[in-house]
Structure formats: structure tokens, C-alpha cells
């Protein structure tokens, strides 16, 4: 039986051990320190950190002086390293939220003479402004942690409070009120907005007082930013967009839907649908101009039933902070126009069914 081959007649085979083409020569531009006397390669150099010299270990020629020791500076006191902590004595980095050089030495509180030295140092280096800032920062951190607010929001609120404290503004206002306003603005700046009602439940500062301090702080920060930008322009510098303070805008129902759906345990598909519904309600429909809390609640109520994960108005009211009657009334207003608000692409999903919507 004849054997046929599928290879073309022009096919050629190269031997496996064929020599590869030689690479073109090029100069090695890597800089390397070698001893001028020995000319050994690789060089046999030793860094003597005790004297700060770079020495050739073969002939003893000093090739460099004042070598920087890049190693960690460890303590030699064994009693301080019992808890396996970092015994570095270089200290922490400077805290930009505090004033001063922050290079002072702190004497620990102990028994006998160390206690007397600790008290004497506190009296001599007592700074009321720094102590007040630390107390305010501690309160801001505790409040943000109690509400599960991200750390970047807490840092932003501390920075805003420091700006107010350094300028000496709002002397007649209580510190709790200023802290509440800073947290509220920081939440909006970091795209995780909270409502006045949530800040009131967190700080026990009335909603009316939070609204007043919020407007006053917005004007203050805008004026401070304008003055700062003018000084930069006059000095011939370039304005950094990240340092520019932008006035916050009102919280929309679309922004609230993400957090509310997460707390209700709804899936991502339901969250996206409720956000799209809330975006349509802001400009058109019977809910235009209403509170974003009631709009978000009604959109979540409709989206959850569309996807077969129906949440009751009472469950949503607990999360949104509005009454279940308000949510039902808002849903009653948008139910007649449901076909206009619901995207036809959603109905292609087998889980999405408009007949699951509860009648008004």
C-alpha cells in the first residue's frame, strides 16, 4: 500500500543541533566598582560600617568613605525585646496631623524616680493644643469605627478638623458639633455619603445643628482653598488638582442604593437594577424632588420583587431610616409607570418577571 505524505515538496528540515546565529556584540554599560590596585573581577570589597569605609579585602585599599549604613538600627538591650516587637530606635514617621517637630523624648511611667521624671517632663512639655487635637482625633476614630466607616474617611475628617483648629474658627461651637460636621463632609468627599439622620444617631448632635455647621464649614473650606490657590498662583507655582477642595453636592438615591442593598443581603444584579431605577427617578416620574431616602427605598422595593428576592417595606424602612408607609406611598406613585422605568433588557433574564411586582 503506498504511503502518502501531507508535507509539501518544498518542505525542508533543519538538524536539531544547528548552530544559532551569533548575537551582535554590544558594550556592557553596567557600572561596577573594582579595586584599582588588584583589578580583581568580581571585586572582593567589604563595607566597614563602623568606620564608614569601603575597603578592598585583598589589598586593603580604601575605595570609599562615609558609606551610609542602610541596615536597621536594633537595640542591644535584651529586656526590651521579650515580646518579639520591632526594637528599632529610629521612631515613627512624623504625623502630618500634629503640629511641632515631634522629636521629643517620652519618659515611661513607672515606679520611683521614673514616675517623678515622667511628671516633671509632662509639666515642662505640656502642649494644650496638641493634647486637644489628640483627643479630637481619638473621638473621630471611635465614631467612624462604630459606624464601620472606612479609614480614609476618618483621616479626611481629621484633616478637616485640623484646618478648623489651626485657623481658630468657630470658637463658639462645641467640639462635638464640629466633629459631626467634619465627618459628614468627609463621607461625601470620599464617595460614601451618610444622611443627617445617621450622623445624628452617631454623634447625638441634632439634625438642625448638623445642617447649620455643614453649611458654615463648606463656606470656610471654600474660602481657605481659594486663599491657598491664590497664594500658589502669585508665587508662580502650579496648582495640584488633588489639593483642591471641591464643594460637596447633595446625596442622591443612586449612591444610597449600594449601601442599603448590601445591608439587606441583595445580590449585585438587584443592586445594579435599583441604582438604574433611582437614576431615572431623579429627573422624571412622580418621585422627582422627593427625599433620596424614600426614592432609594421604593427602588429597592421594586427591584427586589422583580428579581424574586422581595423585601418587605418594613425591612427596607429599618435600613433606610424612613417609615414603611413612606416607602409604600412612593412605590404606589411609580407603579403605574413601571413599564417606562423597567429596562426591557432586564426581562430577558429568567429570574426577572414583572408579574412578581406586588400590586398597589
Coordinates of C-alpha atoms in Angstrom, one line a residue:
X1 CA 0.0 0.0 0.0
X2 CA 1.6 3.3 -1.0
X3 CA 2.3 5.8 1.7
X4 CA 1.3 9.4 1.0
X5 CA 2.7 12.4 2.7
X6 CA 0.8 15.6 3.5
X7 CA 4.0 17.7 3.5
X8 CA 4.7 20.0 0.5
X9 CA 7.5 19.2 -1.8
X10 CA 9.4 22.3 -0.8
X11 CA 9.4 21.4 2.9
X12 CA 12.9 21.4 4.4
X13 CA 14.2 20.0 7.7
X14 CA 16.8 21.6 9.9
X15 CA 19.0 19.5 12.1
X16 CA 18.3 19.7 15.8
X17 CA 21.9 20.7 16.6
X18 CA 22.0 23.5 14.1
X19 CA 24.1 26.5 15.2
X20 CA 22.2 29.5 16.3
X21 CA 23.1 32.9 14.8
X22 CA 25.7 34.7 17.0
X23 CA 24.3 37.7 18.8
X24 CA 25.8 41.1 17.8
X25 CA 28.4 42.4 20.3
X26 CA 27.3 45.3 22.4
X27 CA 29.1 47.2 25.2
X28 CA 28.3 46.4 28.8
X29 CA 27.2 49.7 30.3
X30 CA 26.7 48.4 33.9
X31 CA 28.9 50.4 36.3
X32 CA 30.7 48.3 38.9
X33 CA 33.3 49.4 41.4
X34 CA 36.6 47.5 41.3
X35 CA 39.9 47.9 43.1
X36 CA 42.4 50.0 41.1
X37 CA 45.4 48.0 42.5
X38 CA 44.1 44.4 42.4
X39 CA 41.8 44.8 39.4
X40 CA 40.0 41.6 40.6
X41 CA 36.7 40.7 39.0
X42 CA 34.4 40.1 40.6
X43 CA 35.7 42.6 43.1
X44 CA 36.4 41.5 46.7
X45 CA 35.1 44.5 48.6
X46 CA 33.9 44.8 52.2
X47 CA 31.8 47.6 53.7
X48 CA 33.0 48.5 57.2
X49 CA 30.0 50.3 58.7
X50 CA 31.9 51.0 62.0
X51 CA 34.2 53.4 60.1
X52 CA 32.0 54.1 57.1
X53 CA 34.6 52.9 54.6
X54 CA 34.5 50.6 51.5
X55 CA 37.7 48.5 51.6
X56 CA 39.3 46.0 49.3
X57 CA 39.6 42.8 51.3
X58 CA 42.6 41.6 49.1
X59 CA 45.0 44.6 49.4
X60 CA 43.3 46.9 52.0
X61 CA 42.9 49.9 49.7
X62 CA 40.1 52.2 50.8
X63 CA 37.8 52.8 47.9
X64 CA 35.1 54.9 49.5
X65 CA 34.5 56.9 52.7
X66 CA 31.4 57.9 54.6
X67 CA 29.3 54.9 53.4
X68 CA 25.7 55.1 54.6
X69 CA 24.6 52.2 56.8
X70 CA 21.3 51.0 55.3
X71 CA 20.7 48.3 57.9
X72 CA 18.1 48.6 60.6
X73 CA 19.2 50.1 63.9
X74 CA 18.5 47.5 66.5
X75 CA 18.6 48.0 70.2
X76 CA 21.2 46.0 72.2
X77 CA 19.0 45.8 75.3
X78 CA 17.6 42.2 75.5
X79 CA 15.0 43.2 78.1
X80 CA 13.2 45.4 75.6
X81 CA 12.8 42.6 73.0
X82 CA 10.9 40.0 75.0
X83 CA 7.6 40.5 73.2
X84 CA 9.1 40.0 69.8
X85 CA 8.3 43.6 68.8
X86 CA 10.3 45.8 66.5
X87 CA 13.2 47.1 68.6
X88 CA 14.1 49.8 66.1
X89 CA 15.1 53.0 67.8
X90 CA 14.6 55.3 64.8
X91 CA 11.0 56.1 65.9
X92 CA 7.8 56.6 63.8
X93 CA 7.4 59.0 61.0
X94 CA 6.2 62.5 61.6
X95 CA 2.4 62.7 61.9
X96 CA 1.1 65.4 59.5
X97 CA -2.0 65.8 61.7
X98 CA 0.0 67.1 64.6
X99 CA 2.0 70.4 65.0
X100 CA 5.6 70.7 66.0
X101 CA 8.8 68.8 65.3
X102 CA 7.6 65.7 67.2
X103 CA 11.2 64.8 68.1
X104 CA 10.8 64.9 71.8
X105 CA 11.7 62.0 74.1
X106 CA 8.9 60.5 76.2
X107 CA 9.8 59.0 79.6
X108 CA 7.7 56.0 80.5
X109 CA 5.6 56.0 83.6
X110 CA 7.0 53.6 86.2
X111 CA 7.8 53.4 89.9
X112 CA 10.1 55.6 91.9
X113 CA 12.3 58.1 90.0
X114 CA 10.9 57.3 86.6
X115 CA 7.5 58.3 87.8
X116 CA 8.8 61.7 89.1
X117 CA 10.7 62.2 85.8
X118 CA 7.5 61.4 83.9
X119 CA 5.5 64.0 85.8
X120 CA 8.3 66.6 85.5
X121 CA 8.5 66.1 81.8
X122 CA 4.7 66.4 81.3
X123 CA 4.8 69.7 83.2
X124 CA 7.6 71.1 81.1
X125 CA 6.5 69.9 77.7
X126 CA 2.7 70.2 78.2
X127 CA 1.0 71.5 75.0
X128 CA -2.7 72.0 75.3
X129 CA -3.3 72.4 71.5
X130 CA -1.6 69.0 70.7
X131 CA -3.5 67.4 73.6
X132 CA -6.8 68.7 72.3
X133 CA -6.0 67.5 68.8
X134 CA -5.2 64.0 70.0
X135 CA -8.4 63.9 72.0
X136 CA -10.4 65.0 68.9
X137 CA -8.7 62.5 66.7
X138 CA -9.4 59.7 69.1
X139 CA -13.1 60.7 69.2
X140 CA -13.3 60.9 65.4
X141 CA -11.7 57.4 65.0
X142 CA -14.0 55.9 67.6
X143 CA -17.1 57.4 65.9
X144 CA -16.0 56.2 62.5
X145 CA -15.3 52.7 63.8
X146 CA -18.7 52.5 65.4
X147 CA -20.3 53.1 62.1
X148 CA -17.9 50.9 60.0
X149 CA -16.7 54.0 58.1
X150 CA -13.5 53.4 56.0
X151 CA -10.2 54.6 57.4
X152 CA -9.7 57.1 54.5
X153 CA -12.9 58.9 55.6
X154 CA -11.6 59.0 59.2
X155 CA -8.3 60.5 58.0
X156 CA -10.1 63.1 55.9
X157 CA -12.3 64.1 58.8
X158 CA -9.2 64.5 61.0
X159 CA -7.5 66.7 58.3
X160 CA -10.6 68.9 58.1
X161 CA -10.8 69.3 61.8
X162 CA -7.1 70.3 61.9
X163 CA -7.8 73.0 59.3
X164 CA -10.6 74.4 61.5
X165 CA -8.4 74.2 64.7
X166 CA -5.4 75.8 63.1
X167 CA -7.5 78.7 61.8
X168 CA -9.1 79.2 65.2
X169 CA -12.6 79.3 63.6
X170 CA -16.0 78.5 65.2
X171 CA -14.9 79.4 68.7
X172 CA -18.4 79.4 70.0
X173 CA -19.3 76.0 68.6
X174 CA -18.9 72.8 70.6
X175 CA -16.3 70.4 69.6
X176 CA -18.8 67.6 69.1
X177 CA -20.7 69.7 66.6
X178 CA -17.6 70.5 64.6
X179 CA -16.6 66.8 64.6
X180 CA -20.1 65.8 63.4
X181 CA -19.8 68.3 60.5
X182 CA -16.3 67.2 59.6
X183 CA -17.4 63.5 59.5
X184 CA -20.4 64.4 57.3
X185 CA -18.3 66.3 54.8
X186 CA -15.6 63.6 54.8
X187 CA -18.2 61.0 53.9
X188 CA -19.3 63.0 50.9
X189 CA -15.8 63.8 49.8
X190 CA -14.8 60.1 49.9
X191 CA -18.0 59.0 48.0
X192 CA -19.5 57.1 50.9
X193 CA -22.3 59.6 51.9
X194 CA -24.2 59.4 55.1
X195 CA -27.5 61.1 55.9
X196 CA -28.1 63.7 58.6
X197 CA -30.2 61.2 60.5
X198 CA -27.3 58.7 60.5
X199 CA -24.8 61.3 61.7
X200 CA -27.3 62.4 64.4
X201 CA -27.7 58.8 65.6
X202 CA -23.9 58.5 65.7
X203 CA -22.9 61.8 67.4
X204 CA -26.2 62.8 69.2
X205 CA -25.9 66.2 67.6
X206 CA -29.3 67.4 66.3
X207 CA -30.0 67.3 62.6
X208 CA -30.7 71.1 62.5
X209 CA -27.3 71.8 64.2
X210 CA -25.5 69.4 61.8
X211 CA -27.1 71.2 58.8
X212 CA -26.0 74.6 60.1
X213 CA -22.4 73.6 60.8
X214 CA -22.3 71.8 57.5
X215 CA -23.1 75.0 55.5
X216 CA -20.7 77.0 57.7
X217 CA -17.9 74.5 57.2
X218 CA -18.4 74.4 53.5
X219 CA -18.1 78.2 53.2
X220 CA -15.0 78.1 55.4
X221 CA -13.2 75.4 53.5
X222 CA -14.0 77.0 50.2
X223 CA -12.6 80.4 51.4
X224 CA -9.5 78.6 52.7
X225 CA -9.0 76.8 49.5
X226 CA -9.4 80.0 47.4
X227 CA -6.8 81.8 49.5
X228 CA -4.4 78.9 49.2
X229 CA -4.8 78.6 45.5
X230 CA -4.3 82.4 45.0
X231 CA -1.0 82.3 47.0
X232 CA 0.2 79.4 44.8
X233 CA -0.6 81.3 41.6
X234 CA 1.1 84.5 42.9
X235 CA 4.2 82.6 43.8
X236 CA 4.4 81.2 40.3
X237 CA 3.6 77.6 41.3
X238 CA 1.4 75.0 39.7
X239 CA -1.9 74.1 41.3
X240 CA -2.2 70.4 42.3
X241 CA -5.8 69.2 41.5
X242 CA -5.6 66.7 44.3
X243 CA -5.1 69.5 46.9
X244 CA -8.1 71.5 45.5
X245 CA -11.1 71.4 47.8
X246 CA -14.4 70.8 45.9
X247 CA -17.7 71.7 47.4
X248 CA -19.8 68.6 48.0
X249 CA -23.1 68.0 46.3
X250 CA -26.4 66.6 47.7
X251 CA -26.5 62.9 48.2
X252 CA -28.5 61.1 45.5
X253 CA -30.7 58.0 45.9
X254 CA -28.4 56.1 43.5
X255 CA -25.5 56.5 45.9
X256 CA -27.6 55.2 48.8
X257 CA -28.8 52.1 46.9
X258 CA -25.4 50.4 47.1
X259 CA -25.1 50.5 50.9
X260 CA -28.8 49.7 51.5
X261 CA -28.8 46.7 49.2
X262 CA -25.6 45.4 50.8
X263 CA -27.1 45.6 54.3
X264 CA -30.3 43.9 53.0
X265 CA -28.2 41.0 51.6
X266 CA -29.3 41.5 48.0
X267 CA -27.2 40.3 45.1
X268 CA -25.2 42.5 42.7
X269 CA -27.8 42.2 39.9
X270 CA -30.5 43.6 42.2
X271 CA -28.2 46.4 43.3
X272 CA -27.5 47.5 39.7
X273 CA -31.2 47.4 38.9
X274 CA -32.1 49.6 41.9
X275 CA -29.4 52.1 41.0
X276 CA -30.6 52.4 37.5
X277 CA -34.2 52.9 38.7
X278 CA -33.0 55.5 41.1
X279 CA -31.1 57.3 38.4
X280 CA -34.3 57.6 36.3
X281 CA -36.4 58.7 39.3
X282 CA -34.2 61.8 39.9
X283 CA -35.2 63.5 36.7
X284 CA -38.5 62.1 35.7
X285 CA -41.5 60.5 37.3
X286 CA -43.7 61.2 40.3
X287 CA -40.7 61.0 42.8
X288 CA -38.7 63.8 41.3
X289 CA -37.8 66.2 44.1
X290 CA -38.6 63.8 46.9
X291 CA -36.2 62.7 49.7
X292 CA -33.4 60.4 48.4
X293 CA -34.2 58.0 51.3
X294 CA -37.7 57.4 50.2
X295 CA -36.7 57.2 46.5
X296 CA -34.0 54.6 47.3
X297 CA -36.4 52.6 49.4
X298 CA -39.0 52.5 46.7
X299 CA -36.5 51.5 44.0
X300 CA -35.0 48.7 46.2
X301 CA -38.6 47.5 46.9
X302 CA -39.4 47.3 43.2
X303 CA -36.0 45.8 42.2
X304 CA -36.1 43.1 44.9
X305 CA -39.5 41.9 43.9
X306 CA -38.5 41.9 40.2
X307 CA -35.7 39.5 40.9
X308 CA -37.7 37.3 43.1
X309 CA -35.9 38.4 46.3
X310 CA -38.7 40.5 47.6
X311 CA -38.0 42.5 50.7
X312 CA -40.9 43.9 52.8
X313 CA -41.3 47.6 53.2
X314 CA -40.7 47.2 56.9
X315 CA -37.3 45.6 56.3
X316 CA -36.2 48.3 54.0
X317 CA -37.5 51.0 56.3
X318 CA -35.2 49.8 59.1
X319 CA -32.2 50.1 56.9
X320 CA -33.2 53.3 55.1
X321 CA -34.4 55.1 58.2
X322 CA -37.9 56.0 56.8
X323 CA -41.3 54.6 57.7
X324 CA -42.7 51.7 55.7
X325 CA -45.7 53.8 54.9
X326 CA -43.5 56.3 53.1
X327 CA -41.9 53.5 51.0
X328 CA -45.3 52.1 50.1
X329 CA -46.6 55.5 49.1
X330 CA -43.5 56.2 46.9
X331 CA -43.9 52.7 45.3
X332 CA -47.6 53.5 44.7
X333 CA -46.6 56.6 42.7
X334 CA -44.2 54.8 40.4
X335 CA -46.1 51.6 39.9
X336 CA -48.4 52.9 37.1
X337 CA -45.3 53.9 35.1
X338 CA -43.4 50.6 35.8
X339 CA -43.1 49.7 32.1
X340 CA -41.4 53.1 31.4
X341 CA -38.9 52.7 34.2
X342 CA -38.1 49.0 33.8
X343 CA -35.4 48.3 31.2
X344 CA -36.6 45.7 28.6
X345 CA -33.1 44.0 28.8
X346 CA -33.8 43.0 32.4
X347 CA -36.8 40.9 31.3
X348 CA -34.6 38.7 29.2
X349 CA -33.3 37.2 32.4
X350 CA -35.4 34.3 33.5
X351 CA -35.3 35.4 37.2
X352 CA -36.7 38.9 36.3
X353 CA -40.5 38.9 36.0
X354 CA -42.7 41.9 36.0
X355 CA -45.7 39.8 37.2
X356 CA -43.9 39.4 40.6
X357 CA -44.4 43.1 41.4
X358 CA -46.9 43.5 44.2
X359 CA -50.0 45.5 43.2
X360 CA -50.7 48.8 44.9

